[in-house]
Coordinates of C-alpha atoms in Angstrom, one line a residue:
M1 CA 0.0 0.0 0.0
H2 CA 1.0 3.6 -0.5
G3 CA 0.1 6.7 1.5
N4 CA 0.5 8.2 4.9
P5 CA -1.5 5.5 6.8
V6 CA 0.7 2.6 5.4
S7 CA 2.9 2.3 8.5
L8 CA -0.2 1.5 10.6
L9 CA -1.7 -1.1 8.4
L10 CA -1.0 -4.7 7.2
P11 CA -3.4 -5.5 4.3
L12 CA -5.1 -8.9 4.3
E13 CA -7.7 -8.6 1.6
I14 CA -9.3 -6.1 -0.7
E15 CA -12.8 -6.5 -2.1
G16 CA -15.0 -4.1 -4.1
H17 CA -16.7 -3.2 -7.3
E18 CA -16.6 -0.7 -10.1
I19 CA -19.4 0.3 -12.5
L20 CA -19.5 2.8 -15.3
S21 CA -20.9 6.2 -14.3
E22 CA -20.8 5.3 -10.6
P23 CA -18.1 5.9 -7.9
F24 CA -16.1 2.8 -7.2
Y25 CA -16.3 1.1 -3.8
Y26 CA -13.6 -1.0 -2.2
E27 CA -13.1 -2.4 1.3
I28 CA -9.6 -3.2 2.6
K29 CA -9.3 -5.6 5.5
C30 CA -6.2 -4.9 7.5
L31 CA -4.3 -5.8 10.7
S32 CA -3.2 -3.0 12.9
N33 CA -1.8 -2.6 16.3
A34 CA -3.0 1.0 16.5
D35 CA -6.0 1.9 18.6
Y36 CA -9.3 3.2 17.4
T37 CA -8.5 6.8 18.1
T38 CA -5.4 6.7 15.9
L39 CA -7.2 4.8 13.1
S40 CA -10.2 7.1 13.1
A41 CA -7.9 10.0 12.3
L42 CA -7.2 8.3 8.9
Q43 CA -10.7 9.1 7.7
G44 CA -10.5 11.5 4.7
Q45 CA -6.9 10.6 3.9
M46 CA -5.7 9.2 0.6
L47 CA -4.6 5.6 0.3
C48 CA -3.5 3.4 -2.5
C49 CA -3.6 -0.3 -2.6
E50 CA -1.2 -2.0 -5.1
I51 CA -2.1 -5.4 -6.4
G52 CA 0.6 -7.6 -8.1
D53 CA 2.5 -10.8 -8.1
D54 CA 5.9 -11.3 -6.5
K55 CA 7.6 -12.2 -9.8
K56 CA 6.3 -9.1 -11.5
S57 CA 5.1 -11.3 -14.4
F58 CA 2.0 -9.2 -14.8
P59 CA 1.4 -5.4 -14.4
S60 CA 0.3 -4.1 -11.0
R61 CA -3.2 -2.8 -10.4
F62 CA -3.5 0.4 -8.4
I63 CA -6.7 1.3 -6.5
H64 CA -6.4 4.8 -5.2
G65 CA -9.0 6.6 -3.2
V66 CA -10.0 8.4 -0.1
I67 CA -10.8 6.6 3.2
T68 CA -14.5 7.3 3.7
R69 CA -15.3 4.7 6.4
I70 CA -13.4 2.8 9.1
Q71 CA -14.7 -0.2 10.9
Y72 CA -12.6 -1.3 13.9
S73 CA -12.7 -4.6 15.7
D74 CA -10.8 -5.0 19.0
G75 CA -9.5 -8.5 19.0
N76 CA -7.9 -10.7 21.6
C77 CA -4.5 -10.7 20.0
E78 CA -1.9 -8.0 19.8
Q79 CA -3.1 -6.8 16.4
N80 CA -6.7 -5.8 15.7
I81 CA -8.8 -6.1 12.5
C82 CA -10.0 -2.9 10.8
T83 CA -11.8 -2.5 7.5
L84 CA -11.2 0.7 5.5
T85 CA -13.6 1.8 2.8
L86 CA -11.9 3.3 -0.2
Q87 CA -14.0 5.5 -2.6
P88 CA -13.2 8.3 -5.1
E89 CA -13.1 11.9 -3.9
L90 CA -16.2 12.3 -6.1
T91 CA -18.2 10.4 -3.5
G92 CA -18.0 13.5 -1.2
L93 CA -20.1 15.4 -3.7
G94 CA -23.0 13.2 -2.7
L95 CA -23.0 14.4 0.9
G96 CA -24.6 17.8 0.5
K97 CA -27.5 19.3 -1.4
K98 CA -27.8 22.4 -3.5
T99 CA -30.2 24.5 -5.5
R100 CA -28.8 26.7 -8.2
L101 CA -28.9 27.4 -11.9
W102 CA -26.4 27.2 -14.8
S103 CA -26.7 28.9 -18.1
G104 CA -24.7 29.3 -21.3
V105 CA -22.4 26.4 -20.5
T106 CA -21.8 22.8 -21.7
V107 CA -22.2 19.7 -19.5
S108 CA -18.4 19.2 -19.4
D109 CA -18.0 22.8 -18.3
I110 CA -20.4 22.3 -15.4
V111 CA -18.6 19.1 -14.3
C112 CA -15.2 20.8 -14.4
N113 CA -16.6 23.8 -12.5
I114 CA -18.2 21.7 -9.7
L115 CA -15.0 19.7 -9.2
Q116 CA -12.9 22.8 -9.1
Q117 CA -15.2 24.3 -6.5
H118 CA -14.5 21.2 -4.3
L119 CA -10.7 21.4 -5.1
L120 CA -10.8 18.0 -6.9
N121 CA -8.7 16.9 -9.9
R122 CA -10.0 18.1 -13.2
P123 CA -11.6 15.3 -15.2
E124 CA -10.0 14.1 -18.4
I125 CA -12.3 15.0 -21.3
R126 CA -12.4 12.3 -23.9
L127 CA -15.5 13.4 -25.8
Y128 CA -15.8 12.8 -29.6
N129 CA -19.1 14.5 -29.9
D130 CA -19.5 18.2 -29.1
P131 CA -21.5 18.5 -25.9
P132 CA -24.6 20.7 -26.3
L133 CA -24.6 24.2 -25.0
M134 CA -27.3 24.5 -22.4
D135 CA -29.3 27.7 -22.3
Y136 CA -30.6 26.9 -18.9
K137 CA -30.2 24.1 -16.4
I138 CA -31.4 24.0 -12.8
Q139 CA -29.9 22.0 -10.0
Y140 CA -32.8 21.6 -7.6
K141 CA -32.3 20.2 -4.1
E142 CA -29.7 17.7 -5.5
S143 CA -26.3 16.8 -4.4
D144 CA -23.6 17.7 -6.8
L145 CA -23.0 14.1 -7.5
D146 CA -26.6 13.3 -8.4
F147 CA -26.7 16.5 -10.5
I148 CA -23.5 15.5 -12.4
N149 CA -24.9 11.9 -13.0
R150 CA -28.1 13.3 -14.3
I151 CA -26.8 15.9 -16.8
L152 CA -24.1 13.5 -18.1
F153 CA -26.8 10.9 -18.9
D154 CA -28.9 13.6 -20.6
A155 CA -25.9 14.4 -22.8
G156 CA -25.1 10.8 -23.5
I157 CA -21.9 11.0 -21.5
Y158 CA -20.6 8.4 -19.0
Y159 CA -17.5 8.2 -16.9
F160 CA -14.9 5.9 -15.4
F161 CA -11.8 6.2 -13.3
I162 CA -8.1 5.7 -13.9
H163 CA -5.9 4.9 -11.0
N164 CA -2.2 5.3 -10.4
K165 CA 0.1 5.2 -7.4
D166 CA -0.4 8.8 -6.3
S167 CA -3.9 9.7 -7.6
H168 CA -7.1 8.8 -9.4
F169 CA -9.0 10.9 -11.8
M170 CA -12.3 10.8 -13.6
V171 CA -12.6 10.3 -17.4
L172 CA -15.6 11.6 -19.3
A173 CA -16.4 9.5 -22.4
D174 CA -19.0 9.1 -25.1
D175 CA -17.2 6.8 -27.7
P176 CA -15.4 3.5 -27.7
I177 CA -12.2 5.3 -28.8
A178 CA -12.1 7.0 -25.4
H179 CA -11.5 3.8 -23.5
P180 CA -7.9 2.6 -22.7
D181 CA -6.7 -0.9 -23.5
A182 CA -6.1 -3.3 -20.7
Y183 CA -2.5 -4.5 -20.4
P184 CA -2.1 -7.3 -21.3
K185 CA -5.1 -6.7 -23.6
I186 CA -5.6 -10.3 -24.8
L187 CA -7.5 -12.7 -22.6
T188 CA -7.9 -16.3 -23.6
Y189 CA -11.1 -18.3 -22.8
L190 CA -10.1 -21.6 -21.4
P191 CA -13.0 -23.3 -19.6
S192 CA -11.3 -25.5 -17.1
E193 CA -11.8 -25.8 -13.4
N194 CA -8.1 -26.1 -12.9
I195 CA -7.3 -22.8 -14.7
S196 CA -6.6 -20.2 -12.1
Q197 CA -3.8 -18.4 -13.9
P198 CA -3.8 -14.7 -14.8
G199 CA -4.5 -13.9 -18.5
Y200 CA -7.1 -16.6 -18.8
I201 CA -10.9 -16.4 -18.6
K202 CA -12.3 -19.6 -17.0
E203 CA -16.0 -18.7 -17.2
W204 CA -17.7 -16.8 -20.1
S205 CA -21.4 -16.4 -20.8
A206 CA -23.8 -14.1 -22.7
T207 CA -27.1 -12.6 -21.6
S208 CA -29.8 -11.1 -23.7
V209 CA -32.6 -9.0 -22.2
L210 CA -35.9 -7.9 -23.8
K211 CA -35.9 -4.1 -24.1
C212 CA -38.0 -1.4 -25.8
S213 CA -37.1 -1.1 -29.4
N214 CA -38.8 2.2 -30.2
V215 CA -38.8 5.5 -28.5
S216 CA -41.4 8.2 -29.4
L217 CA -41.2 11.6 -27.7
T218 CA -43.6 14.5 -28.2
G219 CA -42.7 18.1 -27.3
Y220 CA -44.3 21.4 -27.9
N221 CA -42.7 24.5 -29.5
E222 CA -44.2 27.5 -27.9
C223 CA -42.8 29.9 -30.6
N224 CA -44.5 28.0 -33.5
A225 CA -47.4 26.8 -31.3
S226 CA -46.9 23.3 -32.8
E227 CA -46.3 19.8 -31.5
I228 CA -43.0 18.0 -32.4
T229 CA -42.9 14.2 -32.4
I230 CA -39.6 12.3 -32.7
N231 CA -39.5 8.6 -33.3
T232 CA -36.3 6.6 -33.1
G233 CA -35.6 2.9 -33.1
S234 CA -33.1 0.4 -31.8
K235 CA -30.2 -0.9 -33.9
D236 CA -31.3 -4.3 -32.8
T237 CA -32.6 -6.0 -36.0
R238 CA -34.5 -8.8 -34.2
T239 CA -38.2 -8.4 -35.2
N240 CA -39.6 -9.9 -32.1
T241 CA -38.8 -6.8 -30.1
N242 CA -40.4 -4.2 -32.4
N243 CA -43.8 -4.3 -30.6
Y244 CA -42.4 -2.8 -27.4
S245 CA -42.4 1.0 -27.5
Y246 CA -41.4 3.8 -25.1
E247 CA -43.7 6.8 -25.5
D248 CA -43.6 10.0 -23.5
I249 CA -44.3 13.7 -23.6
I250 CA -41.7 16.2 -22.6
P251 CA -41.9 20.0 -22.1
D252 CA -39.0 20.7 -24.6
G253 CA -39.8 22.4 -27.9
N254 CA -36.4 22.1 -29.5
R255 CA -36.5 19.5 -32.2
K256 CA -32.7 18.8 -32.0
R257 CA -32.8 18.4 -28.2
I258 CA -35.9 16.1 -28.4
K259 CA -34.1 13.9 -30.9
E260 CA -31.0 13.8 -28.7
V261 CA -33.1 12.8 -25.7
A262 CA -34.8 10.0 -27.7
E263 CA -31.5 8.7 -29.0
T264 CA -30.1 8.7 -25.4
I265 CA -33.0 6.7 -24.1
I266 CA -32.8 4.1 -26.9
A267 CA -29.0 3.9 -26.4
S268 CA -29.5 3.2 -22.7
H269 CA -31.8 0.3 -23.6
D270 CA -29.3 -1.0 -26.2
S271 CA -26.5 -0.8 -23.6
D272 CA -28.2 -3.5 -21.5
R273 CA -29.8 -5.4 -24.4
Q274 CA -26.9 -7.9 -24.7
T275 CA -24.1 -8.3 -22.3
W276 CA -21.3 -10.8 -21.5
Q277 CA -20.1 -12.0 -18.1
G278 CA -16.7 -13.4 -17.3
E279 CA -14.6 -14.7 -14.5
T280 CA -10.8 -14.5 -14.4
C281 CA -7.9 -14.2 -12.1
S282 CA -6.6 -11.2 -14.0
W283 CA -6.5 -8.6 -11.2
W284 CA -5.2 -5.8 -13.4
L285 CA -8.5 -5.4 -15.2
S286 CA -10.3 -2.1 -14.6
C287 CA -13.8 -0.9 -15.4
G288 CA -13.8 1.1 -18.6
E289 CA -10.9 -0.9 -20.2
R290 CA -11.0 -2.7 -23.5
F291 CA -9.8 -6.2 -23.9
T292 CA -9.7 -8.8 -26.7
L293 CA -11.2 -12.2 -26.0
V294 CA -9.7 -15.2 -27.8
D295 CA -12.4 -17.9 -27.7
R296 CA -12.2 -21.7 -28.1
K297 CA -12.3 -21.3 -31.9
N298 CA -9.3 -19.0 -31.7
E299 CA -11.5 -16.1 -32.9
K300 CA -10.9 -12.7 -31.5
K301 CA -13.4 -10.0 -30.5
E302 CA -13.1 -6.8 -28.6
Y303 CA -15.1 -5.9 -25.5
R304 CA -15.4 -3.1 -23.0
I305 CA -15.7 -3.8 -19.3
T306 CA -18.8 -2.0 -17.9
S307 CA -18.6 -3.4 -14.3
L308 CA -16.5 -5.7 -12.3
F309 CA -16.2 -7.3 -8.9
L310 CA -12.7 -7.8 -7.6
R311 CA -11.4 -9.7 -4.5
V312 CA -7.8 -10.2 -3.8
A313 CA -6.2 -11.8 -0.8
S314 CA -2.6 -11.0 0.2
N315 CA 0.0 -13.7 0.6
Y316 CA -0.1 -12.9 4.3
A317 CA -3.7 -14.0 4.6
S318 CA -3.1 -16.9 2.3
S319 CA 0.1 -18.8 1.7
V320 CA -0.4 -18.4 -2.0
G321 CA -2.5 -15.3 -2.3
D322 CA -5.5 -15.5 -4.7
S323 CA -7.6 -13.2 -6.7
I324 CA -11.0 -13.4 -8.4
C325 CA -12.4 -10.9 -10.9
K326 CA -16.0 -11.2 -12.1
F327 CA -16.9 -8.6 -14.8
Q328 CA -19.6 -7.6 -17.2
A329 CA -18.7 -6.5 -20.7
A330 CA -20.3 -5.0 -23.8
D331 CA -19.5 -5.2 -27.4
N332 CA -16.9 -2.5 -28.0
K333 CA -19.0 -1.3 -31.0
T334 CA -22.0 -0.6 -28.8
T335 CA -22.7 3.0 -27.8
L336 CA -22.8 3.0 -24.0
T337 CA -25.3 5.1 -22.0
Y338 CA -26.2 4.6 -18.4
Q339 CA -29.3 6.2 -16.9
H340 CA -29.1 7.9 -13.5
E341 CA -31.4 5.9 -11.2
L342 CA -32.8 9.0 -9.4
G343 CA -33.7 10.8 -12.6
K344 CA -34.5 14.4 -12.9
P345 CA -36.1 16.0 -9.7
V346 CA -39.7 17.1 -10.0
I347 CA -40.7 20.5 -8.6
S348 CA -44.3 20.0 -7.5
G349 CA -44.7 23.4 -5.8
I350 CA -44.0 27.0 -6.6
L351 CA -40.7 28.9 -6.4
L352 CA -40.1 32.6 -5.9
A353 CA -38.1 34.6 -8.4
R354 CA -37.4 38.2 -9.4
V355 CA -37.7 39.6 -12.9
V356 CA -34.4 40.8 -14.3
G357 CA -33.3 42.9 -17.2
P358 CA -30.8 45.6 -18.3
E359 CA -30.5 48.5 -15.9
S360 CA -31.8 50.9 -18.5
E361 CA -35.1 48.9 -18.9
D362 CA -38.2 48.8 -16.8
I363 CA -39.8 46.3 -19.0
F364 CA -37.7 43.6 -20.7
A365 CA -39.5 41.1 -22.8
D366 CA -39.2 39.3 -26.2
E367 CA -41.8 39.2 -29.0
F368 CA -43.7 36.4 -27.2
G369 CA -44.1 38.4 -23.9
R370 CA -41.5 36.2 -22.1
V371 CA -39.3 37.7 -19.5
K372 CA -36.1 36.7 -17.7
I373 CA -35.9 35.8 -14.0
R374 CA -33.5 35.2 -11.2
F375 CA -34.5 32.8 -8.5
L376 CA -34.2 34.2 -5.0
W377 CA -31.8 31.4 -4.1
G378 CA -29.6 31.9 -7.2
D379 CA -25.8 31.8 -6.9
D380 CA -24.7 35.4 -7.1
T381 CA -21.5 34.3 -8.9
L382 CA -23.5 32.8 -11.7
S383 CA -26.8 34.7 -11.8
G384 CA -28.4 38.0 -11.3
T385 CA -28.5 39.5 -14.7
D386 CA -30.7 39.2 -17.8
K387 CA -28.1 36.9 -19.3
T388 CA -28.4 34.2 -16.7
S389 CA -32.0 33.1 -17.4
C390 CA -33.8 31.5 -20.3
W391 CA -36.9 33.4 -21.6
V392 CA -39.8 32.4 -19.3
R393 CA -43.4 32.4 -20.4
V394 CA -45.9 34.5 -18.5
S395 CA -49.4 33.2 -17.7
Q396 CA -52.1 35.7 -18.6
P397 CA -55.8 35.7 -17.5
W398 CA -56.8 35.4 -21.2
T399 CA -54.9 34.9 -24.4
G400 CA -55.8 34.6 -28.1
A401 CA -54.8 35.5 -31.6
G402 CA -54.9 39.3 -31.4
F403 CA -57.1 39.4 -28.3
G404 CA -56.9 38.7 -24.6
S405 CA -55.0 40.4 -21.8
Q406 CA -51.4 41.5 -21.6
F407 CA -49.5 42.3 -18.4
I408 CA -45.8 42.0 -18.5
P409 CA -44.1 41.8 -15.1
R410 CA -41.5 44.6 -14.8
V411 CA -37.9 44.3 -13.8
G412 CA -37.6 43.9 -10.1
S413 CA -41.1 42.4 -9.6
E414 CA -41.3 39.3 -7.4
V415 CA -43.1 36.5 -9.3
L416 CA -44.4 33.0 -8.6
V417 CA -42.9 30.4 -10.8
S418 CA -44.3 27.0 -11.6
F419 CA -42.8 24.3 -13.9
I420 CA -44.3 22.5 -16.9
Q421 CA -44.6 18.8 -16.0
G422 CA -42.6 19.7 -12.8
D423 CA -39.4 19.9 -14.9
P424 CA -36.9 22.3 -13.3
D425 CA -35.7 23.4 -16.7
F426 CA -39.1 24.6 -18.0
P427 CA -40.4 27.4 -15.7
V428 CA -43.5 29.5 -16.3
I429 CA -44.6 32.6 -14.4
I430 CA -48.1 32.1 -13.0
G431 CA -48.4 35.3 -10.9
S432 CA -46.7 38.0 -8.9
V433 CA -46.7 39.0 -5.3
Y434 CA -46.0 42.1 -3.2
N435 CA -43.2 42.3 -0.7
G436 CA -41.6 44.8 1.7
N437 CA -40.1 46.8 -1.2
N438 CA -43.0 46.5 -3.6
K439 CA -46.0 47.1 -1.2
P440 CA -49.7 46.9 -2.1
L441 CA -51.2 49.7 -4.1
F442 CA -53.4 51.0 -1.3
S443 CA -52.2 51.3 2.3
L444 CA -53.8 48.5 4.4
P445 CA -55.8 47.8 6.4
K446 CA -57.1 51.4 6.0
N447 CA -58.1 51.0 2.4
N448 CA -59.1 47.4 2.4
S449 CA -62.3 48.3 0.4
K450 CA -60.2 49.3 -2.6
S451 CA -59.1 47.2 -5.5
G452 CA -58.0 47.9 -9.1
F453 CA -55.1 48.5 -11.4
I454 CA -52.4 51.2 -11.3
T455 CA -49.7 51.4 -13.9
R456 CA -46.6 53.5 -13.9
S457 CA -44.9 55.2 -16.8
V458 CA -41.8 53.3 -18.0
N459 CA -38.2 54.4 -17.7
N460 CA -38.0 56.3 -14.4
G461 CA -41.7 56.9 -14.0
R462 CA -42.8 58.4 -10.7
I463 CA -45.8 57.8 -8.5
G464 CA -48.9 59.1 -10.1
E465 CA -47.5 58.8 -13.6
G466 CA -49.4 56.2 -15.5
H467 CA -53.0 55.0 -15.5
Q468 CA -55.5 54.0 -12.8
L469 CA -58.7 51.9 -12.7
I470 CA -59.7 51.8 -9.0
F471 CA -62.8 50.3 -7.4
D472 CA -63.8 51.4 -3.9
D473 CA -66.5 49.1 -2.4
K474 CA -67.0 51.0 0.8
K475 CA -70.7 50.7 1.7
D476 CA -72.8 53.7 0.6
N477 CA -69.6 55.3 -0.8
E478 CA -68.9 53.0 -3.7
K479 CA -66.8 54.7 -6.3
T480 CA -64.9 53.9 -9.5
T481 CA -62.0 55.9 -10.6
L482 CA -60.5 55.9 -14.1
S483 CA -57.6 58.2 -14.7
S484 CA -54.7 58.7 -17.2
S485 CA -51.6 60.8 -16.8
G486 CA -51.5 61.1 -20.6
D487 CA -54.1 60.9 -23.4
F488 CA -57.4 59.0 -23.2
Y489 CA -59.1 57.5 -26.2
L490 CA -62.6 56.0 -26.3
S491 CA -63.7 54.4 -29.5
V492 CA -67.3 53.0 -30.0
K493 CA -68.3 51.7 -33.4
K494 CA -72.0 51.6 -32.7
D495 CA -74.2 53.2 -30.0
M496 CA -73.1 54.5 -26.7
V497 CA -75.5 55.0 -23.8
S498 CA -74.7 56.7 -20.5
D499 CA -77.3 56.5 -17.7
I500 CA -76.5 58.7 -14.8
N501 CA -79.0 58.8 -11.9
N502 CA -77.5 61.8 -10.2
S503 CA -75.4 64.8 -11.3
M504 CA -72.6 64.9 -13.8
S505 CA -69.7 67.3 -13.9
L506 CA -67.3 67.9 -16.9
I507 CA -64.2 70.0 -16.4
V508 CA -62.0 70.6 -19.4
A509 CA -58.7 72.5 -18.8
A510 CA -57.9 73.5 -22.4
G511 CA -60.6 73.1 -25.0
R512 CA -63.4 70.9 -26.3
T513 CA -64.4 70.0 -29.8
S514 CA -67.5 68.0 -30.6
E515 CA -68.2 66.8 -34.1
I516 CA -71.4 65.1 -35.3
K517 CA -70.8 63.8 -38.8
K518 CA -74.4 62.8 -39.4
G519 CA -77.6 63.1 -37.3
N520 CA -79.0 65.4 -34.7
D521 CA -77.7 66.8 -31.4
N522 CA -80.6 66.8 -28.9
L523 CA -80.4 68.2 -25.4
I524 CA -83.6 67.7 -23.4
I525 CA -83.9 69.1 -19.9
K526 CA -87.2 67.8 -18.5
Q527 CA -86.8 69.8 -15.3
G528 CA -84.3 72.5 -14.6
D529 CA -82.4 75.3 -16.2
L530 CA -79.9 75.6 -19.0
Q531 CA -77.0 77.9 -18.2
N532 CA -74.1 78.6 -20.5
E533 CA -71.5 81.1 -19.3
V534 CA -68.8 82.2 -21.7
T535 CA -65.9 84.5 -21.0
G536 CA -65.2 85.4 -24.6
N537 CA -67.2 85.2 -27.8
V538 CA -70.2 83.0 -28.8
N539 CA -70.5 82.1 -32.4
I540 CA -73.4 80.0 -33.8
K541 CA -73.3 79.2 -37.5
V542 CA -76.2 77.6 -39.3
T543 CA -75.5 76.5 -42.9
N544 CA -78.4 75.7 -45.3
G545 CA -80.9 75.6 -42.5
N546 CA -83.1 77.6 -40.2
Y547 CA -82.4 78.9 -36.7
S548 CA -85.3 79.3 -34.2
L549 CA -85.6 80.1 -30.5
N550 CA -88.9 79.3 -29.0
V551 CA -89.9 80.3 -25.4
S552 CA -93.1 78.7 -24.3
G553 CA -94.9 79.9 -21.2
G554 CA -92.4 82.5 -20.3
S555 CA -90.6 85.6 -21.5
G556 CA -87.4 86.1 -23.4
S557 CA -84.8 88.8 -23.4
L558 CA -81.7 89.8 -25.4
V559 CA -79.5 92.3 -23.6
S560 CA -76.2 93.9 -24.7
D561 CA -74.1 96.3 -22.8
K562 CA -72.9 97.9 -26.0
K563 CA -74.0 97.7 -29.6
L564 CA -76.6 95.2 -30.7
T565 CA -76.8 94.4 -34.4
L566 CA -79.5 92.4 -36.2
E567 CA -78.7 91.8 -39.8
S568 CA -80.5 89.8 -42.6
M569 CA -79.8 89.5 -46.3
Q570 CA -83.5 89.6 -47.0
S571 CA -85.8 91.1 -44.3
I572 CA -86.3 91.5 -40.5
Q573 CA -89.7 91.0 -39.0
L574 CA -90.7 91.9 -35.4
K575 CA -94.1 90.6 -34.3
V576 CA -96.1 91.2 -31.1
G577 CA -99.6 89.7 -31.0
T578 CA -101.3 90.9 -34.1
S579 CA -98.9 93.7 -34.7
E580 CA -95.7 93.4 -36.7
I581 CA -92.9 95.5 -38.0
R582 CA -91.1 94.7 -41.3

């Protein structure tokens, strides 16, 4: 063994397993004369176990990791038995839980960023397909490890580990070329009970499992308001599997992404559709390595190890020292994809967010009325501007083609965010709420009888600048207020009726113009006076018609402080009773 704890430990046996896209797990049984307090201090330290033969006929196998668990048994002899659990540093990323968002980065960028935050070794990137650039990705109440596993699967990427004497590191892969060769690479299948020599496989079998052969995914493109259905099939040519189909709906509307998801799902089924199992004494094999099998017909075929179980006893525990390696392999030509068991988290409730945008804008929306948001729990180092959010749809009370309602939440507004199908990556704003900075329109509880709408002029608008529609439901003092700090336009294509049961006042600060294009203007006062007071001139012009003033049951007067002129182009007639003057 190698590392600081070596002087305290005498290894007896190592046993554990490795699986693609999972942290490895090994237990090392040791003898030690140290007490529990001394041994417990080893937790969190690095340790490497080297496996090899005394003659150095075959290469050594290194298993390097961090001690995550120590089991101590106080025996009756001078030395006690302890069991150390060895796992990758990556395992520590599964201990916590975080909620944050990522935008404008690739999957590999996220993995590198997270590992860097935890001061872990940068993964080796062996990707032969360009990882997709993600506009928006939410990590919701997930450990960093679960989040990494999930987004890698979504991108069709898996990982394995490479060990050496001093370290171990993670390898991101998506193609058979990314896998290293085992050394020695050639293993010969020799089914014999007496064969227990390295370099030979003594048991070899194949397993075929019935899987779905077709995947159909339906998404919805909100910009085109159209459904998108993608169908993809397995590369398995056996017709007896064609009746099994995987059908689902997803909230995504990007045809390329839907196709990638469908291909990833079918690839995950194909990965387990046919596998091979082997048993050997070749301790140097590691998960993720390629080897060439020479079968009984002396034919060669290349495989990749997808999982293995390894148990090796030291020559101290056994006079000979033995090893057993049971592994599962896949055809090296198969595209490997391994689904994360937990899957994507579902957000069943509502989250709070704040609308964001450029500092110069009060309203920041695209052509579809979508806005950008920042969740209140967002990481300040990664979010907080209009560039850190996808465009988020806004629910309206009523929508239609050229009709409905339109209220765009303004920058700084606190909004309620739900998620389509509970998917963290597809938020939708369903409402907005007041808070300590943005208080209710009317001071409460004093004005609890009031409700309505108050807008504010954009770009540095002040209180009172905008429009108001206010309803006051106070008993016996009910009132509706409609006001505008700018212009007011009322357009009616047919009739308009106003029925006022009390008085009406009209105050115009500048001027008034009334135009009747066709028809009459009738003013009927059934009871009361008509008073017109003018400071200035009064001009009444009648064109191609008559003008008459009739006073019934009363007298009439025409008074002028100065000159009074009556002029007619034909004649003037004054008549009193039966007398008249022409």
